[in-house]
mmCIF file of C-alpha atoms in Angstrom:
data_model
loop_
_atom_site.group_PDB
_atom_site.id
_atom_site.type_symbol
_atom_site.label_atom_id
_atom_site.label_comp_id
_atom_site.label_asym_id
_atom_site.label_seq_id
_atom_site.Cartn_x
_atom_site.Cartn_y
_atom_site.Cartn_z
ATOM 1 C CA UNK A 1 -9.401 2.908 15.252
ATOM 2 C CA UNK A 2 -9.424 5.414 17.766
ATOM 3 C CA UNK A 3 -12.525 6.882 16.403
ATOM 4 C CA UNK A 4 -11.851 6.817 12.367
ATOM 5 C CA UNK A 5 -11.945 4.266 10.017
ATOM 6 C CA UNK A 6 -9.375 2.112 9.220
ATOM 7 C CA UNK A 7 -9.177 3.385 5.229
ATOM 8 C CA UNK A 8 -9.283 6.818 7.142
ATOM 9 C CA UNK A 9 -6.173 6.143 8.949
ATOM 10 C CA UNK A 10 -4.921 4.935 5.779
ATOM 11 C CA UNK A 11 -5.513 7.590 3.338
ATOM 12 C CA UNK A 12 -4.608 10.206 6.606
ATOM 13 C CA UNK A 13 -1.062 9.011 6.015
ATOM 14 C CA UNK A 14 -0.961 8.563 2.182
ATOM 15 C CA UNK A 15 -1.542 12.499 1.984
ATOM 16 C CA UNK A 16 1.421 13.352 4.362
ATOM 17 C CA UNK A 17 3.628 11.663 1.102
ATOM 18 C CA UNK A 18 5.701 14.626 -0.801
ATOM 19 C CA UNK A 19 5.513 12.915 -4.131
ATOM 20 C CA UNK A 20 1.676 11.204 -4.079
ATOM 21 C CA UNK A 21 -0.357 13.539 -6.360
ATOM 22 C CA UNK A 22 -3.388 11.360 -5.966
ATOM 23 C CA UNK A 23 -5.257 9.008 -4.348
ATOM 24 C CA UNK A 24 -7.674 6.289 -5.531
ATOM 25 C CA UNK A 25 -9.312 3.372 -4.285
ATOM 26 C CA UNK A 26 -9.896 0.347 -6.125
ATOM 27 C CA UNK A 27 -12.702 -1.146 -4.708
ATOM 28 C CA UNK A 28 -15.596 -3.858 -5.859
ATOM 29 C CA UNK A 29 -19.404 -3.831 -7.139
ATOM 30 C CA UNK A 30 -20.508 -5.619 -4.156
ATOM 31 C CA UNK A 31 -22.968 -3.924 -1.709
ATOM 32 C CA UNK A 32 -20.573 -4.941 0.770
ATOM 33 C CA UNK A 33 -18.638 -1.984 -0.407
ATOM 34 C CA UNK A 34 -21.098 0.673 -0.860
ATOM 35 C CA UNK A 35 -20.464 1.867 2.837
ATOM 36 C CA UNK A 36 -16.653 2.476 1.611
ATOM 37 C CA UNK A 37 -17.591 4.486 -1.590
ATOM 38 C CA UNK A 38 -20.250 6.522 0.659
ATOM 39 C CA UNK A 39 -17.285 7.395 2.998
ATOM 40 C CA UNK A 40 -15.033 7.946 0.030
ATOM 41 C CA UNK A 41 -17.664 10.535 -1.881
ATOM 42 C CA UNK A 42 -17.499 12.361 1.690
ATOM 43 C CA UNK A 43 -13.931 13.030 1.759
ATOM 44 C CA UNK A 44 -13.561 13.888 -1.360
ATOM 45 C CA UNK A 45 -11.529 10.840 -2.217
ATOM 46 C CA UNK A 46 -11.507 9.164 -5.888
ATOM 47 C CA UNK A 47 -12.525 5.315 -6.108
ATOM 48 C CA UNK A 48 -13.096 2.872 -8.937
ATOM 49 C CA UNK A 49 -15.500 0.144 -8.617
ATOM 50 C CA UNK A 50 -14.787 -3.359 -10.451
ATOM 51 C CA UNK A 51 -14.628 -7.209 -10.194
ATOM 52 C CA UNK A 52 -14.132 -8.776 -6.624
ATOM 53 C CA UNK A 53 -12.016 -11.613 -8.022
ATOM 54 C CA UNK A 54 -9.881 -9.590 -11.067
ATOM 55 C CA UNK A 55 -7.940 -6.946 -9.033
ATOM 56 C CA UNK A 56 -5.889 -6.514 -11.354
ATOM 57 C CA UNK A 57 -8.329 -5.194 -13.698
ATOM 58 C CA UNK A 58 -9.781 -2.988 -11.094
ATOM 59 C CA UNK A 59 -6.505 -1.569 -10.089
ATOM 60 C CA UNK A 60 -5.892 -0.885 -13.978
ATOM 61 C CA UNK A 61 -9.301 0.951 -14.618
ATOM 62 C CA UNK A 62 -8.903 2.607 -11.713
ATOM 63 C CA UNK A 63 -5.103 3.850 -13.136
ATOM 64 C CA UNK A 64 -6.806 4.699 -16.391
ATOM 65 C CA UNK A 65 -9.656 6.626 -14.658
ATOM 66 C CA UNK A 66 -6.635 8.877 -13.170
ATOM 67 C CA UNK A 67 -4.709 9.152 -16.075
ATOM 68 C CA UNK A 68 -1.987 7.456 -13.805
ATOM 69 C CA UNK A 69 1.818 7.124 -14.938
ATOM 70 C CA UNK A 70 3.468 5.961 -12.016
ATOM 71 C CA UNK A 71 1.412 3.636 -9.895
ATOM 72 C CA UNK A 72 2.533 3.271 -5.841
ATOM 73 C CA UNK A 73 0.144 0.434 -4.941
ATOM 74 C CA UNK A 74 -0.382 0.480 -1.043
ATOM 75 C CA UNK A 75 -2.747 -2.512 0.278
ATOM 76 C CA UNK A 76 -6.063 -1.671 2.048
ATOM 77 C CA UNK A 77 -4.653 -3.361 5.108
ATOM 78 C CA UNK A 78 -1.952 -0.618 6.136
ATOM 79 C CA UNK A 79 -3.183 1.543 8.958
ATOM 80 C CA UNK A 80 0.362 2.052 10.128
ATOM 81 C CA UNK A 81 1.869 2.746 6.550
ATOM 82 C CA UNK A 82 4.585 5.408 6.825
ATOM 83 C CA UNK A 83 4.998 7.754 4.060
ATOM 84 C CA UNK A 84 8.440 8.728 4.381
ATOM 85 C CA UNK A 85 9.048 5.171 3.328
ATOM 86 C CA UNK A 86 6.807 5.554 0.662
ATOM 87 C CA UNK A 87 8.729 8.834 -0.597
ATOM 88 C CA UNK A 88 11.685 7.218 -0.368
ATOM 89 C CA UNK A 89 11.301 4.706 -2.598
ATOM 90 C CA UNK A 90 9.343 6.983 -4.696
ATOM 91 C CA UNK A 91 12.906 9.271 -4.888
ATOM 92 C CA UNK A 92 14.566 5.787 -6.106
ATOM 93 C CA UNK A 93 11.861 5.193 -8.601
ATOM 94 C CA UNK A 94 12.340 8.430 -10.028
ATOM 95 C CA UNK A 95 16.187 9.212 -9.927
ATOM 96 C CA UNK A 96 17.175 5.906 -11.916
ATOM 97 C CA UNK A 97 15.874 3.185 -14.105
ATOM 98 C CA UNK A 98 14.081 0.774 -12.574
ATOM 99 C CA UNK A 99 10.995 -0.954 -13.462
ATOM 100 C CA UNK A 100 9.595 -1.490 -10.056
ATOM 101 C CA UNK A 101 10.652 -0.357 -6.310
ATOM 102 C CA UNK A 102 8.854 -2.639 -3.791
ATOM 103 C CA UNK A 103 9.790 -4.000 0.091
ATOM 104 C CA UNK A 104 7.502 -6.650 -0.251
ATOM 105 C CA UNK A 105 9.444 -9.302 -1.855
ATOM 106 C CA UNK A 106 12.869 -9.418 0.277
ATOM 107 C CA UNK A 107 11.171 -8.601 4.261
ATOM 108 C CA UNK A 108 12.905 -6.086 6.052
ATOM 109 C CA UNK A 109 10.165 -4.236 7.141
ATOM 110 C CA UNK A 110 7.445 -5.224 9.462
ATOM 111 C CA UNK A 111 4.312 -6.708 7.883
ATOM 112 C CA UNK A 112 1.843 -3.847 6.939
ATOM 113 C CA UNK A 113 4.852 -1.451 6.200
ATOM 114 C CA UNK A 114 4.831 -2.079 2.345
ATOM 115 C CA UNK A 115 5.260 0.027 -0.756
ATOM 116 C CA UNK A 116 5.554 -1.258 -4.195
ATOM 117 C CA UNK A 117 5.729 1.262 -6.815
ATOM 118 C CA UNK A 118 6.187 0.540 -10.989
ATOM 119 C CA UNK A 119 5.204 1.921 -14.297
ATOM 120 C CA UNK A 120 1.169 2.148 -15.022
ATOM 121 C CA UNK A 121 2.250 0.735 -18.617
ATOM 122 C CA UNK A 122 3.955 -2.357 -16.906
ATOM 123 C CA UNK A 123 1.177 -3.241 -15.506
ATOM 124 C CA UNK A 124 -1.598 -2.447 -18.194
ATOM 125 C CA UNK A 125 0.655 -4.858 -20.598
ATOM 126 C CA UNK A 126 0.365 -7.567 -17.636
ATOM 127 C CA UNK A 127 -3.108 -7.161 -17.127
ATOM 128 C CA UNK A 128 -4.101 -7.708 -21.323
ATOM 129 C CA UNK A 129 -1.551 -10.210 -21.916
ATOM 130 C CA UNK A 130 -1.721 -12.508 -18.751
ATOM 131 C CA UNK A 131 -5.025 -14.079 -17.874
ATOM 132 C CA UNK A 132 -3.727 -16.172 -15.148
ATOM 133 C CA UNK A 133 -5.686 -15.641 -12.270
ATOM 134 C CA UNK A 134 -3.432 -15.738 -9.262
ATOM 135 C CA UNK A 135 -2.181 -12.740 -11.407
ATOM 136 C CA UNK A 136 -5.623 -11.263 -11.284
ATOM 137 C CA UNK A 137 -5.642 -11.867 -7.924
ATOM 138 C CA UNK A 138 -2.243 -10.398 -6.875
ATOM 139 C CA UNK A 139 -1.757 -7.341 -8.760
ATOM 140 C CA UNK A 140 2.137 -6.940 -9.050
ATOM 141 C CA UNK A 141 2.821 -10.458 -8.522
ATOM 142 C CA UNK A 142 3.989 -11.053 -12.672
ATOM 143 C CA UNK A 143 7.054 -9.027 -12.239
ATOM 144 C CA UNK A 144 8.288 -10.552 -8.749
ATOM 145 C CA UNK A 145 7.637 -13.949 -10.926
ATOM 146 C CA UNK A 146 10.020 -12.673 -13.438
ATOM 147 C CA UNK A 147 12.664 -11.074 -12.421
ATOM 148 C CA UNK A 148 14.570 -11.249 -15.991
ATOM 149 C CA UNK A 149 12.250 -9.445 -17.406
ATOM 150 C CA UNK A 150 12.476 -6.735 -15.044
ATOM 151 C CA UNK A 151 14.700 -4.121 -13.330
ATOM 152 C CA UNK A 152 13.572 -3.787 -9.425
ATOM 153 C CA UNK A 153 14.825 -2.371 -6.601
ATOM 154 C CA UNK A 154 14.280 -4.155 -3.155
ATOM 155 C CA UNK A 155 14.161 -1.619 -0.552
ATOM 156 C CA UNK A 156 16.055 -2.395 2.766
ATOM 157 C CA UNK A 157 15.431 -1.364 6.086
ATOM 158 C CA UNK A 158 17.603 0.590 7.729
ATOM 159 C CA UNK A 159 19.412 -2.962 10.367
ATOM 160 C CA UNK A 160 17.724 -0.755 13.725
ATOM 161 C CA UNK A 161 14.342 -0.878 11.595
ATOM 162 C CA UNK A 162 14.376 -4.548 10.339
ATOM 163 C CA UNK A 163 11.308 -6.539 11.724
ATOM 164 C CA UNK A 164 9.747 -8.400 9.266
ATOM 165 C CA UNK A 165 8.546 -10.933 12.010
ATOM 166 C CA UNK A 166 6.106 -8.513 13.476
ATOM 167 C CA UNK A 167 2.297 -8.444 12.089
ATOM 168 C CA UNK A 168 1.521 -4.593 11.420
ATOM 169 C CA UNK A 169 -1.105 -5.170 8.873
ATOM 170 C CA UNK A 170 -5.329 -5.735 9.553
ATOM 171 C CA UNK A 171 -6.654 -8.612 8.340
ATOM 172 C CA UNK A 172 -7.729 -10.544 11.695
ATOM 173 C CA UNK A 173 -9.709 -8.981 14.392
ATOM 174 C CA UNK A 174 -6.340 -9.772 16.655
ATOM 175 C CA UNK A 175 -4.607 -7.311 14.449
ATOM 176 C CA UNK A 176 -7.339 -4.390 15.040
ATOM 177 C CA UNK A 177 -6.996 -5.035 18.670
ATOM 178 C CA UNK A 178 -2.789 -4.529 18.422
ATOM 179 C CA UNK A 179 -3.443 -1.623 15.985
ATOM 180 C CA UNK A 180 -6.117 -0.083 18.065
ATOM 181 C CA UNK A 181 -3.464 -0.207 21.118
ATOM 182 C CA UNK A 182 -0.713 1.110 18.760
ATOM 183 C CA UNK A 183 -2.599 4.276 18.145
ATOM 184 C CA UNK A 184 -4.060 4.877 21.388
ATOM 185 C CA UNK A 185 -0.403 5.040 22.688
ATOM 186 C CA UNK A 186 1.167 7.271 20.440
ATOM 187 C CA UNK A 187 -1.237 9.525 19.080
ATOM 188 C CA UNK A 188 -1.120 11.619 22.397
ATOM 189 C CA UNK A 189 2.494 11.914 22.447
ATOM 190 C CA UNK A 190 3.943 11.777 18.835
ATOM 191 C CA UNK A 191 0.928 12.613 16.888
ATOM 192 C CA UNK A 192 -1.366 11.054 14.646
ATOM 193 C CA UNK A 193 1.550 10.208 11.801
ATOM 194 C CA UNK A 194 3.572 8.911 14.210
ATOM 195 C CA UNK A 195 6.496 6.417 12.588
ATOM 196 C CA UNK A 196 7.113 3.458 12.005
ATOM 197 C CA UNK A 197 10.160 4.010 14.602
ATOM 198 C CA UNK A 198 7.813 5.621 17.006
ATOM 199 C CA UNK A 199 5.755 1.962 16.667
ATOM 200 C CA UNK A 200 9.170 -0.313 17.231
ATOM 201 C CA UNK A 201 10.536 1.707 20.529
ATOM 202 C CA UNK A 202 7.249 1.434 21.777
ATOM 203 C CA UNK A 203 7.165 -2.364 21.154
ATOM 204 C CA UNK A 204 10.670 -2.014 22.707
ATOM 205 C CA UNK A 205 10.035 -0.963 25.597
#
C-alpha cells in the first residue's frame, strides 16, 4: 500500500493509540507466514506463532506470552483502523464495568473500522472450557453468543460517521485496489494517520 505492507499500515496506526502498551501478532506455523514473522523481527514487533485453524488458542498464547490483562483484538485486515476509536472504547473499558467493548456486533461503523476489547481472563476461561470450533475459529465470538453471561458495551458511531455499508477492510484484491486509492489520496494532504472522517468526506465528495 503505497509502498509498505499492509500489517505495516496496520501496526503504523495501532502505535498512534494513547492506551495500547503493546503490540503482538498472532500468527500461524505455516511457511506461508514466515515472510510476516521476518518483517515482524525487523521492526521490532512481538508475534506468537500457533495453529492455523485454533485462533483462539493462538490469540491466548500469544496473551500469555505478553503477560496481557486487557486484550483489544484488532483483525489483520484493518489498514484503515483509527485509533482514536480504539482509545475511545478503551476509556469505556476502563472507566466502568463491562466485560467487553466491541463495534462489531451492532454496525455503525464502516467494515474494517472495528475494535473489540475484553478481559484476557474472559477469554482464557473460553478458550479451556469451549472446544467448539467456530469458537476456535472466531476468537470473541462466545460472548456475542451469550449475552447473559456478559456485560458489553456496543460502541456507536457518531449519526455523521455511521456507514456500516461501506467495505473498509482487505480481504479481496478489489479491496487493496480501494485501499490503495484511499491512501494515495490522503496521505499527501492529511497525513499518513489520516481518519476515518478524512476517508468518508473523501468518499463524499
Amino acid at each position: 500500500i503505497e509502498g509498505k505492507p499492509a500489517i505495516q499500515r496496520l501496526t503504523e496506526r495501532l502505535s498512534k493509540s494513547r492506551f495500547i502498551d503493546d503490540l503482538i501478532i498472532a500468527t500461524t506455523t505455516n511457511l506461508d507466514d514466515d515472510i510476516l514473522c521476518d518483517w515482524a523481527e525487523r521492526n521490532n514487533i512481538n508475534y506468537y506463532r500457533g495453529d492455523e485453524k485454533n485462533v483462539l488458542n493462538r490469540v491466548v498464547n500469544a496473551h500469555l506470552k505478553m503477560k496481557s490483562d486487557i486484550v483489544v483484538e484488532v483483525t489483520g485486515d484493518c489498514p484503515l483502523i483509527d485509533p482514536q476509536f480504539i482509545d475511545q472504547g478503551i476509556k469505556i473499558f476502563l472507566n466502568n464495568q463491562y466485560d467487553v467493548v466491541t463495534n462489531v456486533v451492532k454496525p455503525s461503523f464502516s467494515q474494517g473500522i472495528d475494535v473489540q476489547i475484553f478481559k484476557f481472563s474472559l477469554l482464557k476461561w473460553v478458550e479451556e472450557n469451549i472446544k467448539d470450533q467456530v469458537v476456535q475459529e472466531h476468537v470473541s465470538i462466545f460472548f456475542y453468543e451469550n449475552p447473559n453471561k456478559y456485560k458489553t458495551y456496543h460502541m456507536e458511531a457518531p449519526k455523521e460517521l455511521q456507514a456500516p455499508n461501506i467495505r473498509m477492510q482487505l480481504d479481496y484484491k478489489e479491496d487493496l485496489t480501494f485501499i490503495k486509492k484511499i491512501y494515495k489520496n490522503l496521505e499527501n494532504t492529511k497525513g499518513k494517520f489520516f481518519s476515518y472522517r478524512d476517508i468518508l468526506q473523501l468518499l463524499n465528495e
